[in-house]
Protein backbone atom coordinates (compact mmCIF):
# COMPACT_ATOMS: atom_id res chain seq x y z
CA UNK A 1 0.00 0.00 0.00
CA UNK A 2 1.35 3.39 -1.03
CA UNK A 3 0.08 6.76 0.19
CA UNK A 4 0.42 9.60 -2.31
CA UNK A 5 0.11 12.93 -0.53
CA UNK A 6 -0.79 14.86 -3.69
CA UNK A 7 -3.91 12.77 -4.38
CA UNK A 8 -7.28 13.53 -2.80
CA UNK A 9 -8.15 11.29 0.14
CA UNK A 10 -11.16 9.95 -1.77
CA UNK A 11 -8.89 8.12 -4.21
CA UNK A 12 -8.35 4.55 -3.09
CA UNK A 13 -7.75 1.56 -5.29
CA UNK A 14 -5.28 -0.42 -7.33
CA UNK A 15 -2.94 1.22 -9.82
CA UNK A 16 -1.16 -1.05 -12.26
CA UNK A 17 1.27 -0.64 -15.11
CA UNK A 18 1.10 -3.15 -17.96
CA UNK A 19 3.38 -3.81 -20.90
CA UNK A 20 1.43 -4.72 -24.02
CA UNK A 21 3.56 -6.03 -26.85
CA UNK A 22 3.69 -7.90 -30.10
CA UNK A 23 6.56 -10.29 -30.61
CA UNK A 24 7.71 -11.57 -33.96
CA UNK A 25 11.05 -12.93 -35.09
CA UNK A 26 13.59 -10.13 -34.46
CA UNK A 27 10.78 -7.70 -33.57
CA UNK A 28 9.41 -6.48 -30.27
CA UNK A 29 7.04 -3.54 -30.21
CA UNK A 30 5.62 -2.57 -26.85
CA UNK A 31 3.65 0.11 -25.05
CA UNK A 32 3.06 0.77 -21.40
CA UNK A 33 -0.55 1.11 -20.23
CA UNK A 34 -1.46 2.40 -16.75
CA UNK A 35 -4.79 1.43 -15.16
CA UNK A 36 -6.47 2.55 -11.95
CA UNK A 37 -9.32 0.53 -10.50
CA UNK A 38 -11.35 2.26 -7.81
CA UNK A 39 -11.63 0.25 -4.63
CA UNK A 40 -15.36 0.79 -4.30
CA UNK A 41 -17.49 0.25 -7.36
CA UNK A 42 -14.79 -1.56 -9.32
CA UNK A 43 -14.56 1.11 -12.01
CA UNK A 44 -11.45 1.75 -14.08
CA UNK A 45 -10.30 5.34 -14.55
CA UNK A 46 -7.66 5.91 -17.22
CA UNK A 47 -7.07 9.66 -16.51
CA UNK A 48 -6.55 8.90 -12.81
CA UNK A 49 -4.15 6.10 -13.77
CA UNK A 50 -2.11 8.56 -15.83
CA UNK A 51 -2.14 11.12 -12.98
CA UNK A 52 -0.92 8.51 -10.49
CA UNK A 53 1.83 7.46 -12.89
CA UNK A 54 2.94 11.09 -13.22
CA UNK A 55 2.93 11.47 -9.43
CA UNK A 56 4.95 8.29 -8.95
CA UNK A 57 7.52 9.56 -11.43
CA UNK A 58 7.66 13.07 -9.94
CA UNK A 59 7.33 12.25 -6.24
CA UNK A 60 10.73 12.15 -4.54
CA UNK A 61 9.39 9.73 -1.94
CA UNK A 62 6.17 7.91 -1.24
CA UNK A 63 4.86 6.49 2.01
CA UNK A 64 4.81 2.70 1.84
CA UNK A 65 2.35 1.39 4.40
CA UNK A 66 2.38 -2.36 3.78
CA UNK A 67 1.66 -4.92 1.10
CA UNK A 68 -1.06 -7.20 -0.19
CA UNK A 69 -0.35 -10.92 -0.37
CA UNK A 70 -1.91 -14.34 -0.57
CA UNK A 71 -5.37 -14.96 -1.96
CA UNK A 72 -6.20 -11.25 -2.07
CA UNK A 73 -3.14 -10.54 -4.22
CA UNK A 74 -4.09 -13.32 -6.67
CA UNK A 75 -7.67 -12.04 -6.91
CA UNK A 76 -6.48 -8.47 -7.51
CA UNK A 77 -4.03 -9.61 -10.19
CA UNK A 78 -6.64 -11.71 -12.01
CA UNK A 79 -9.19 -8.88 -11.94
CA UNK A 80 -6.68 -6.28 -13.13
CA UNK A 81 -5.36 -8.58 -15.85
CA UNK A 82 -8.87 -8.87 -17.30
CA UNK A 83 -9.16 -5.08 -17.29
CA UNK A 84 -5.72 -4.75 -18.90
CA UNK A 85 -6.80 -7.16 -21.65
CA UNK A 86 -9.97 -5.16 -22.21
CA UNK A 87 -8.37 -1.71 -22.16
CA UNK A 88 -5.22 -2.88 -23.91
CA UNK A 89 -6.94 -4.45 -26.89
CA UNK A 90 -6.86 -1.23 -28.92
CA UNK A 91 -3.21 -0.68 -28.03
CA UNK A 92 -2.40 -4.19 -29.21
CA UNK A 93 -4.38 -3.67 -32.43
CA UNK A 94 -2.48 -0.44 -33.08
CA UNK A 95 0.87 -2.16 -32.54
CA UNK A 96 -0.18 -4.93 -34.89
CA UNK A 97 -1.25 -2.43 -37.56
CA UNK A 98 2.08 -0.59 -37.26
CA UNK A 99 3.93 -3.89 -37.64
CA UNK A 100 1.90 -4.84 -40.72
CA UNK A 101 2.53 -1.42 -42.26
CA UNK A 102 6.26 -1.77 -41.59
CA UNK A 103 6.28 -5.21 -43.25
CA UNK A 104 4.36 -3.84 -46.25
CA UNK A 105 6.94 -1.06 -46.75
CA UNK A 106 9.80 -3.54 -46.39
CA UNK A 107 8.21 -5.81 -49.01
CA UNK A 108 7.83 -2.92 -51.44
CA UNK A 109 11.47 -1.91 -51.00
CA UNK A 110 12.67 -5.49 -51.42
CA UNK A 111 10.54 -6.05 -54.51
CA UNK A 112 11.94 -2.87 -56.05
CA UNK A 113 15.51 -3.89 -55.11
CA UNK A 114 15.11 -7.41 -56.59
CA UNK A 115 13.61 -5.97 -59.77
CA UNK A 116 16.50 -3.50 -60.14
CA UNK A 117 19.01 -6.33 -59.72
CA UNK A 118 17.08 -8.50 -62.21
CA UNK A 119 17.13 -5.65 -64.76
CA UNK A 120 20.87 -5.15 -64.24
CA UNK A 121 21.57 -8.88 -64.72
CA UNK A 122 19.58 -8.87 -67.97
CA UNK A 123 21.66 -6.01 -69.42
CA UNK A 124 25.15 -7.48 -69.12
CA UNK A 125 26.97 -10.75 -69.61
CA UNK A 126 26.66 -13.81 -71.78
CA UNK A 127 23.32 -15.67 -71.79
CA UNK A 128 24.69 -18.55 -69.67
CA UNK A 129 26.12 -16.11 -67.11
CA UNK A 130 22.81 -14.21 -67.03
CA UNK A 131 20.88 -17.44 -66.42
CA UNK A 132 23.24 -18.39 -63.59
CA UNK A 133 22.94 -14.94 -61.97
CA UNK A 134 19.15 -14.96 -62.38
CA UNK A 135 18.98 -18.37 -60.67
CA UNK A 136 21.08 -17.07 -57.76
CA UNK A 137 18.89 -13.99 -57.51
CA UNK A 138 15.77 -16.18 -57.54
CA UNK A 139 17.16 -18.31 -54.64
CA UNK A 140 18.02 -15.14 -52.73
CA UNK A 141 14.50 -13.81 -53.25
CA UNK A 142 12.96 -17.12 -52.12
CA UNK A 143 15.11 -17.05 -48.95
CA UNK A 144 14.02 -13.48 -48.26
CA UNK A 145 10.34 -14.41 -48.76
CA UNK A 146 10.63 -17.32 -46.35
CA UNK A 147 12.16 -15.03 -43.72
CA UNK A 148 9.29 -12.60 -44.22
CA UNK A 149 6.73 -15.33 -43.54
CA UNK A 150 8.18 -15.84 -40.06
CA UNK A 151 7.97 -12.10 -39.37
CA UNK A 152 4.28 -12.14 -40.34
CA UNK A 153 3.52 -14.36 -37.34
CA UNK A 154 3.17 -12.25 -34.23
CA UNK A 155 2.40 -13.25 -30.66
CA UNK A 156 0.68 -10.97 -28.16
CA UNK A 157 2.24 -10.34 -24.76
CA UNK A 158 0.73 -8.82 -21.65
CA UNK A 159 2.90 -8.38 -18.58
CA UNK A 160 2.17 -6.67 -15.29
CA UNK A 161 5.09 -4.41 -14.46
CA UNK A 162 3.71 -3.39 -11.08
CA UNK A 163 0.49 -3.32 -9.11
CA UNK A 164 0.17 -0.86 -6.24
CA UNK A 165 -2.63 -0.31 -3.77
CA UNK A 166 -2.86 3.48 -3.77
CA UNK A 167 -4.38 5.63 -1.05
CA UNK A 168 -4.79 9.37 -1.43
CA UNK A 169 -3.24 11.54 1.24
CA UNK A 170 -3.26 15.20 2.29
CA UNK A 171 -2.08 17.93 -0.05
XYZ file of C-alpha atoms in Angstrom:
171
model
C 0.000 0.000 0.000
C 1.353 3.389 -1.032
C 0.085 6.756 0.187
C 0.416 9.599 -2.314
C 0.114 12.930 -0.531
C -0.788 14.860 -3.688
C -3.907 12.769 -4.382
C -7.278 13.532 -2.795
C -8.150 11.287 0.139
C -11.165 9.954 -1.767
C -8.894 8.123 -4.212
C -8.347 4.548 -3.089
C -7.751 1.557 -5.295
C -5.276 -0.417 -7.330
C -2.944 1.224 -9.818
C -1.162 -1.047 -12.258
C 1.270 -0.641 -15.115
C 1.098 -3.150 -17.956
C 3.384 -3.811 -20.898
C 1.430 -4.725 -24.015
C 3.562 -6.032 -26.854
C 3.687 -7.904 -30.102
C 6.565 -10.295 -30.608
C 7.715 -11.572 -33.963
C 11.049 -12.930 -35.088
C 13.588 -10.134 -34.461
C 10.776 -7.697 -33.571
C 9.407 -6.483 -30.266
C 7.035 -3.539 -30.212
C 5.620 -2.571 -26.854
C 3.654 0.109 -25.054
C 3.060 0.770 -21.399
C -0.552 1.110 -20.233
C -1.460 2.401 -16.752
C -4.785 1.431 -15.156
C -6.468 2.552 -11.954
C -9.317 0.535 -10.504
C -11.349 2.265 -7.812
C -11.633 0.253 -4.632
C -15.362 0.795 -4.298
C -17.492 0.251 -7.356
C -14.786 -1.562 -9.319
C -14.564 1.110 -12.015
C -11.453 1.746 -14.084
C -10.297 5.339 -14.551
C -7.656 5.913 -17.216
C -7.067 9.660 -16.510
C -6.552 8.896 -12.813
C -4.148 6.105 -13.769
C -2.109 8.561 -15.826
C -2.142 11.122 -12.982
C -0.918 8.513 -10.487
C 1.827 7.460 -12.890
C 2.937 11.089 -13.219
C 2.932 11.473 -9.432
C 4.946 8.289 -8.948
C 7.522 9.562 -11.435
C 7.659 13.069 -9.935
C 7.331 12.253 -6.242
C 10.732 12.146 -4.539
C 9.392 9.732 -1.944
C 6.174 7.908 -1.238
C 4.860 6.492 2.007
C 4.813 2.696 1.836
C 2.354 1.386 4.395
C 2.375 -2.363 3.779
C 1.662 -4.919 1.103
C -1.064 -7.201 -0.192
C -0.348 -10.924 -0.365
C -1.909 -14.340 -0.574
C -5.370 -14.964 -1.965
C -6.201 -11.255 -2.068
C -3.137 -10.541 -4.221
C -4.090 -13.315 -6.673
C -7.666 -12.036 -6.913
C -6.480 -8.470 -7.506
C -4.025 -9.612 -10.186
C -6.640 -11.707 -12.009
C -9.191 -8.883 -11.940
C -6.680 -6.283 -13.132
C -5.362 -8.577 -15.849
C -8.875 -8.875 -17.301
C -9.160 -5.079 -17.290
C -5.717 -4.754 -18.903
C -6.798 -7.159 -21.645
C -9.974 -5.163 -22.210
C -8.366 -1.706 -22.162
C -5.220 -2.884 -23.909
C -6.945 -4.455 -26.894
C -6.861 -1.226 -28.924
C -3.208 -0.677 -28.028
C -2.400 -4.194 -29.214
C -4.384 -3.673 -32.432
C -2.483 -0.437 -33.075
C 0.871 -2.162 -32.542
C -0.180 -4.932 -34.892
C -1.248 -2.426 -37.564
C 2.076 -0.594 -37.264
C 3.928 -3.887 -37.641
C 1.903 -4.841 -40.724
C 2.535 -1.421 -42.260
C 6.259 -1.774 -41.593
C 6.277 -5.205 -43.254
C 4.356 -3.843 -46.247
C 6.940 -1.055 -46.749
C 9.801 -3.541 -46.388
C 8.213 -5.811 -49.010
C 7.829 -2.920 -51.439
C 11.469 -1.909 -50.996
C 12.665 -5.492 -51.417
C 10.542 -6.050 -54.515
C 11.942 -2.871 -56.049
C 15.510 -3.895 -55.111
C 15.115 -7.412 -56.589
C 13.611 -5.969 -59.774
C 16.502 -3.501 -60.136
C 19.005 -6.334 -59.720
C 17.077 -8.497 -62.208
C 17.129 -5.646 -64.759
C 20.875 -5.152 -64.235
C 21.566 -8.877 -64.721
C 19.580 -8.874 -67.969
C 21.661 -6.008 -69.420
C 25.150 -7.477 -69.118
C 26.965 -10.752 -69.608
C 26.657 -13.805 -71.775
C 23.318 -15.668 -71.788
C 24.685 -18.552 -69.675
C 26.118 -16.108 -67.112
C 22.807 -14.205 -67.030
C 20.877 -17.436 -66.421
C 23.239 -18.390 -63.586
C 22.936 -14.942 -61.968
C 19.146 -14.960 -62.377
C 18.977 -18.372 -60.674
C 21.083 -17.066 -57.761
C 18.885 -13.986 -57.508
C 15.769 -16.182 -57.535
C 17.162 -18.309 -54.641
C 18.024 -15.145 -52.726
C 14.503 -13.814 -53.252
C 12.960 -17.117 -52.116
C 15.108 -17.046 -48.949
C 14.017 -13.480 -48.259
C 10.339 -14.409 -48.761
C 10.630 -17.320 -46.354
C 12.157 -15.033 -43.717
C 9.285 -12.597 -44.222
C 6.731 -15.326 -43.543
C 8.184 -15.840 -40.056
C 7.966 -12.095 -39.373
C 4.276 -12.141 -40.338
C 3.523 -14.365 -37.335
C 3.165 -12.250 -34.226
C 2.405 -13.245 -30.663
C 0.677 -10.973 -28.157
C 2.243 -10.342 -24.757
C 0.735 -8.819 -21.654
C 2.898 -8.380 -18.576
C 2.166 -6.669 -15.290
C 5.087 -4.410 -14.463
C 3.713 -3.394 -11.075
C 0.492 -3.325 -9.106
C 0.172 -0.863 -6.242
C -2.632 -0.309 -3.772
C -2.864 3.483 -3.770
C -4.380 5.629 -1.051
C -4.789 9.372 -1.429
C -3.244 11.543 1.237
C -3.256 15.197 2.292
C -2.079 17.925 -0.054
